mmCIF file with all atom_site columns, C-alpha atoms in Angstrom:
data_model
loop_
_atom_site.group_PDB
_atom_site.id
_atom_site.type_symbol
_atom_site.label_atom_id
_atom_site.label_alt_id
_atom_site.label_comp_id
_atom_site.label_asym_id
_atom_site.label_entity_id
_atom_site.label_seq_id
_atom_site.pdbx_PDB_ins_code
_atom_site.Cartn_x
_atom_site.Cartn_y
_atom_site.Cartn_z
_atom_site.occupancy
_atom_site.B_iso_or_equiv
_atom_site.pdbx_formal_charge
_atom_site.auth_seq_id
_atom_site.auth_comp_id
_atom_site.auth_asym_id
_atom_site.auth_atom_id
_atom_site.pdbx_PDB_model_num
ATOM 1   C CA . MET A 1 1   ? 0.000  0.000  0.000   1.00 0.00 ? 14  MET A CA 1
ATOM 2   C CA . PHE A 1 2   ? 2.787  2.434  0.925   1.00 0.00 ? 15  PHE A CA 1
ATOM 3   C CA . ASN A 1 3   ? 6.149  2.411  -0.750  1.00 0.00 ? 16  ASN A CA 1
ATOM 4   C CA . GLY A 1 4   ? 9.349  3.727  0.866   1.00 0.00 ? 17  GLY A CA 1
ATOM 5   C CA . THR A 1 5   ? 8.885  7.268  -0.391  1.00 0.00 ? 18  THR A CA 1
ATOM 6   C CA . ASP A 1 6   ? 5.356  7.534  0.982   1.00 0.00 ? 19  ASP A CA 1
ATOM 7   C CA . ALA A 1 7   ? 6.454  6.260  4.403   1.00 0.00 ? 20  ALA A CA 1
ATOM 8   C CA . TRP A 1 8   ? 9.403  8.684  4.455   1.00 0.00 ? 21  TRP A CA 1
ATOM 9   C CA . THR A 1 9   ? 7.128  11.587 3.495   1.00 0.00 ? 22  THR A CA 1
ATOM 10  C CA . LEU A 1 10  ? 4.663  10.618 6.224   1.00 0.00 ? 23  LEU A CA 1
ATOM 11  C CA . TRP A 1 11  ? 7.431  10.498 8.854   1.00 0.00 ? 24  TRP A CA 1
ATOM 12  C CA . VAL A 1 12  ? 8.788  13.856 7.745   1.00 0.00 ? 25  VAL A CA 1
ATOM 13  C CA . ILE A 1 13  ? 5.315  15.412 8.039   1.00 0.00 ? 26  ILE A CA 1
ATOM 14  C CA . VAL A 1 14  ? 4.793  13.881 11.490  1.00 0.00 ? 27  VAL A CA 1
ATOM 15  C CA . GLY A 1 15  ? 8.246  15.030 12.611  1.00 0.00 ? 28  GLY A CA 1
ATOM 16  C CA . LEU A 1 16  ? 7.661  18.564 11.395  1.00 0.00 ? 29  LEU A CA 1
ATOM 17  C CA . ALA A 1 17  ? 4.278  18.632 13.127  1.00 0.00 ? 30  ALA A CA 1
ATOM 18  C CA . VAL A 1 18  ? 5.848  17.517 16.411  1.00 0.00 ? 31  VAL A CA 1
ATOM 19  C CA . VAL A 1 19  ? 8.627  20.109 16.158  1.00 0.00 ? 32  VAL A CA 1
ATOM 20  C CA . THR A 1 20  ? 6.068  22.821 15.368  1.00 0.00 ? 33  THR A CA 1
ATOM 21  C CA . VAL A 1 21  ? 3.760  21.902 18.259  1.00 0.00 ? 34  VAL A CA 1
ATOM 22  C CA . VAL A 1 22  ? 6.603  21.631 20.768  1.00 0.00 ? 35  VAL A CA 1
ATOM 23  C CA . SER A 1 23  ? 8.282  24.875 19.705  1.00 0.00 ? 36  SER A CA 1
ATOM 24  C CA . ARG A 1 24  ? 5.043  26.847 19.718  1.00 0.00 ? 37  ARG A CA 1
ATOM 25  C CA . SER A 1 25  ? 3.808  25.447 23.011  1.00 0.00 ? 38  SER A CA 1
ATOM 26  C CA . PHE A 1 26  ? 7.181  25.691 24.764  1.00 0.00 ? 39  PHE A CA 1
ATOM 27  C CA . PHE A 1 27  ? 6.101  28.864 26.541  1.00 0.00 ? 40  PHE A CA 1
ATOM 28  C CA . PHE A 1 28  ? 2.932  27.215 27.872  1.00 0.00 ? 41  PHE A CA 1
ATOM 29  C CA . ILE A 1 29  ? 4.663  24.072 29.136  1.00 0.00 ? 42  ILE A CA 1
ATOM 30  C CA . SER A 1 30  ? 6.691  25.899 31.776  1.00 0.00 ? 43  SER A CA 1
ATOM 31  C CA . SER A 1 31  ? 4.814  26.533 35.025  1.00 0.00 ? 44  SER A CA 1
ATOM 32  C CA . LYS A 1 32  ? 6.869  29.545 36.083  1.00 0.00 ? 45  LYS A CA 1
ATOM 33  C CA . PRO A 1 33  ? 6.500  32.908 34.352  1.00 0.00 ? 46  PRO A CA 1
ATOM 34  C CA . TRP A 1 34  ? 9.410  34.336 32.438  1.00 0.00 ? 47  TRP A CA 1
ATOM 35  C CA . GLN A 1 35  ? 10.144 37.344 30.291  1.00 0.00 ? 48  GLN A CA 1
ATOM 36  C CA . LEU A 1 36  ? 12.312 37.967 27.296  1.00 0.00 ? 49  LEU A CA 1
ATOM 37  C CA . PRO A 1 37  ? 15.480 39.935 27.959  1.00 0.00 ? 50  PRO A CA 1
ATOM 38  C CA . HIS A 1 38  ? 15.197 43.679 27.415  1.00 0.00 ? 51  HIS A CA 1
ATOM 39  C CA . TRP A 1 39  ? 17.384 43.567 24.284  1.00 0.00 ? 52  TRP A CA 1
ATOM 40  C CA . ALA A 1 40  ? 15.090 40.926 22.737  1.00 0.00 ? 53  ALA A CA 1
ATOM 41  C CA . GLN A 1 41  ? 11.948 42.907 23.550  1.00 0.00 ? 54  GLN A CA 1
ATOM 42  C CA . ARG A 1 42  ? 13.527 46.006 22.034  1.00 0.00 ? 55  ARG A CA 1
ATOM 43  C CA . GLY A 1 43  ? 14.549 44.095 18.923  1.00 0.00 ? 56  GLY A CA 1
ATOM 44  C CA . LEU A 1 44  ? 11.083 42.648 18.445  1.00 0.00 ? 57  LEU A CA 1
ATOM 45  C CA . GLN A 1 45  ? 9.665  46.161 18.236  1.00 0.00 ? 58  GLN A CA 1
ATOM 46  C CA . TYR A 1 46  ? 11.299 46.449 14.808  1.00 0.00 ? 59  TYR A CA 1
ATOM 47  C CA . ALA A 1 47  ? 10.100 43.073 13.491  1.00 0.00 ? 60  ALA A CA 1
ATOM 48  C CA . PRO A 1 48  ? 6.873  44.327 11.834  1.00 0.00 ? 61  PRO A CA 1
ATOM 49  C CA . ILE A 1 49  ? 8.567  47.136 9.916   1.00 0.00 ? 62  ILE A CA 1
ATOM 50  C CA . ALA A 1 50  ? 11.414 44.823 8.901   1.00 0.00 ? 63  ALA A CA 1
ATOM 51  C CA . ALA A 1 51  ? 8.969  42.212 7.601   1.00 0.00 ? 64  ALA A CA 1
ATOM 52  C CA . LEU A 1 52  ? 6.940  44.823 5.733   1.00 0.00 ? 65  LEU A CA 1
ATOM 53  C CA . SER A 1 53  ? 10.086 46.290 4.189   1.00 0.00 ? 66  SER A CA 1
ATOM 54  C CA . ALA A 1 54  ? 11.251 42.844 3.114   1.00 0.00 ? 67  ALA A CA 1
ATOM 55  C CA . VAL A 1 55  ? 8.008  42.388 1.192   1.00 0.00 ? 68  VAL A CA 1
ATOM 56  C CA . VAL A 1 56  ? 7.439  45.896 -0.185  1.00 0.00 ? 69  VAL A CA 1
ATOM 57  C CA . VAL A 1 57  ? 10.925 47.120 -1.188  1.00 0.00 ? 70  VAL A CA 1
ATOM 58  C CA . PRO A 1 58  ? 11.657 44.317 -3.697  1.00 0.00 ? 71  PRO A CA 1
ATOM 59  C CA . GLU A 1 59  ? 8.270  44.963 -5.314  1.00 0.00 ? 72  GLU A CA 1
ATOM 60  C CA . ILE A 1 60  ? 9.198  48.617 -5.797  1.00 0.00 ? 73  ILE A CA 1
ATOM 61  C CA . VAL A 1 61  ? 12.762 48.300 -7.077  1.00 0.00 ? 74  VAL A CA 1
ATOM 62  C CA . MET A 1 62  ? 12.557 45.023 -9.011  1.00 0.00 ? 75  MET A CA 1
ATOM 63  C CA . SER A 1 63  ? 10.630 43.832 -12.021 1.00 0.00 ? 76  SER A CA 1
ATOM 64  C CA . GLN A 1 64  ? 10.594 40.157 -13.018 1.00 0.00 ? 77  GLN A CA 1
ATOM 65  C CA . GLY A 1 65  ? 13.525 39.408 -10.721 1.00 0.00 ? 78  GLY A CA 1
ATOM 66  C CA . GLU A 1 66  ? 15.829 42.177 -11.971 1.00 0.00 ? 79  GLU A CA 1
ATOM 67  C CA . LEU A 1 67  ? 16.473 45.684 -10.712 1.00 0.00 ? 80  LEU A CA 1
ATOM 68  C CA . ILE A 1 68  ? 14.571 48.438 -12.495 1.00 0.00 ? 81  ILE A CA 1
ATOM 69  C CA . THR A 1 69  ? 16.904 50.221 -14.920 1.00 0.00 ? 82  THR A CA 1
ATOM 70  C CA . THR A 1 70  ? 14.636 53.083 -15.960 1.00 0.00 ? 83  THR A CA 1
ATOM 71  C CA . TRP A 1 71  ? 13.054 55.937 -14.051 1.00 0.00 ? 84  TRP A CA 1
ATOM 72  C CA . GLN A 1 72  ? 9.825  55.460 -16.037 1.00 0.00 ? 85  GLN A CA 1
ATOM 73  C CA . ASP A 1 73  ? 8.194  53.161 -13.522 1.00 0.00 ? 86  ASP A CA 1
ATOM 74  C CA . ALA A 1 74  ? 5.030  54.253 -11.768 1.00 0.00 ? 87  ALA A CA 1
ATOM 75  C CA . ARG A 1 75  ? 5.943  52.320 -8.620  1.00 0.00 ? 88  ARG A CA 1
ATOM 76  C CA . LEU A 1 76  ? 8.962  54.529 -7.959  1.00 0.00 ? 89  LEU A CA 1
ATOM 77  C CA . PHE A 1 77  ? 6.927  57.737 -8.117  1.00 0.00 ? 90  PHE A CA 1
ATOM 78  C CA . ALA A 1 78  ? 4.069  56.238 -6.094  1.00 0.00 ? 91  ALA A CA 1
ATOM 79  C CA . ALA A 1 79  ? 6.471  55.069 -3.386  1.00 0.00 ? 92  ALA A CA 1
ATOM 80  C CA . ALA A 1 80  ? 8.164  58.482 -3.262  1.00 0.00 ? 93  ALA A CA 1
ATOM 81  C CA . ALA A 1 81  ? 4.783  60.206 -2.999  1.00 0.00 ? 94  ALA A CA 1
ATOM 82  C CA . GLY A 1 82  ? 3.676  57.782 -0.295  1.00 0.00 ? 95  GLY A CA 1
ATOM 83  C CA . VAL A 1 83  ? 6.823  58.389 1.752   1.00 0.00 ? 96  VAL A CA 1
ATOM 84  C CA . ALA A 1 84  ? 6.450  62.157 1.398   1.00 0.00 ? 97  ALA A CA 1
ATOM 85  C CA . ILE A 1 85  ? 2.791  62.080 2.390   1.00 0.00 ? 98  ILE A CA 1
ATOM 86  C CA . TYR A 1 86  ? 3.478  59.844 5.361   1.00 0.00 ? 99  TYR A CA 1
ATOM 87  C CA . PHE A 1 87  ? 6.230  62.060 6.732   1.00 0.00 ? 100 PHE A CA 1
ATOM 88  C CA . ALA A 1 88  ? 4.130  65.187 6.138   1.00 0.00 ? 101 ALA A CA 1
ATOM 89  C CA . LYS A 1 89  ? 0.828  63.955 7.608   1.00 0.00 ? 102 LYS A CA 1
ATOM 90  C CA . ARG A 1 90  ? 1.629  60.756 9.581   1.00 0.00 ? 103 ARG A CA 1
ATOM 91  C CA . ASN A 1 91  ? -1.597 59.219 8.268   1.00 0.00 ? 104 ASN A CA 1
ATOM 92  C CA . VAL A 1 92  ? -1.513 55.720 6.780   1.00 0.00 ? 105 VAL A CA 1
ATOM 93  C CA . LEU A 1 93  ? -4.810 56.069 4.897   1.00 0.00 ? 106 LEU A CA 1
ATOM 94  C CA . LEU A 1 94  ? -3.639 59.289 3.223   1.00 0.00 ? 107 LEU A CA 1
ATOM 95  C CA . THR A 1 95  ? -0.357 57.570 2.401   1.00 0.00 ? 108 THR A CA 1
ATOM 96  C CA . ILE A 1 96  ? -2.135 54.735 0.606   1.00 0.00 ? 109 ILE A CA 1
ATOM 97  C CA . LEU A 1 97  ? -4.559 57.040 -1.186  1.00 0.00 ? 110 LEU A CA 1
ATOM 98  C CA . GLY A 1 98  ? -1.815 59.458 -2.216  1.00 0.00 ? 111 GLY A CA 1
ATOM 99  C CA . GLY A 1 99  ? 0.429  56.689 -3.491  1.00 0.00 ? 112 GLY A CA 1
ATOM 100 C CA . MET A 1 100 ? -2.406 55.186 -5.505  1.00 0.00 ? 113 MET A CA 1
ATOM 101 C CA . ALA A 1 101 ? -3.383 58.634 -6.826  1.00 0.00 ? 114 ALA A CA 1
ATOM 102 C CA . VAL A 1 102 ? 0.122  58.906 -8.277  1.00 0.00 ? 115 VAL A CA 1
ATOM 103 C CA . TYR A 1 103 ? 0.433  55.274 -9.376  1.00 0.00 ? 116 TYR A CA 1
ATOM 104 C CA . LEU A 1 104 ? -2.857 54.786 -11.238 1.00 0.00 ? 117 LEU A CA 1
ATOM 105 C CA . PRO A 1 105 ? -2.609 57.674 -13.726 1.00 0.00 ? 118 PRO A CA 1
ATOM 106 C CA . LEU A 1 106 ? 1.012  56.885 -14.526 1.00 0.00 ? 119 LEU A CA 1
ATOM 107 C CA . HIS A 1 107 ? 0.316  53.176 -14.905 1.00 0.00 ? 120 HIS A CA 1
ATOM 108 C CA . LEU A 1 108 ? -2.974 53.404 -16.781 1.00 0.00 ? 121 LEU A CA 1
ATOM 109 C CA . ALA A 1 109 ? -2.437 56.494 -18.927 1.00 0.00 ? 122 ALA A CA 1
ATOM 110 C CA . LEU A 1 110 ? 1.265  56.231 -19.661 1.00 0.00 ? 123 LEU A CA 1
ATOM 111 C CA . GLY A 1 111 ? 1.648  52.467 -19.379 1.00 0.00 ? 124 GLY A CA 1
ATOM 112 C CA . TRP A 1 112 ? 4.529  52.713 -16.930 1.00 0.00 ? 125 TRP A CA 1
#
């Protein structure tokens, strides 16, 4: 019914599930409370912006896996407008709307 590859795949899946459950429940297993060190708590404050940057920046500066070589790309102007609006107003909704207001005309009308 199972060949060697199927059994190996099943064991790998079970092993990964066990590692995932143990590592995620490690903090609940201990009966005594504990806290992360101050340096770790401070570092984790930057995790969301680092993750967002890791997703957004390559989408702005790369096209089909290569760096953009021309300035005629609507994403560059939209990102610059978004950054300017954010630093001027500190409003995320205005940042998104302003960036899209720059991006859409350049992309749709000019084909950038």
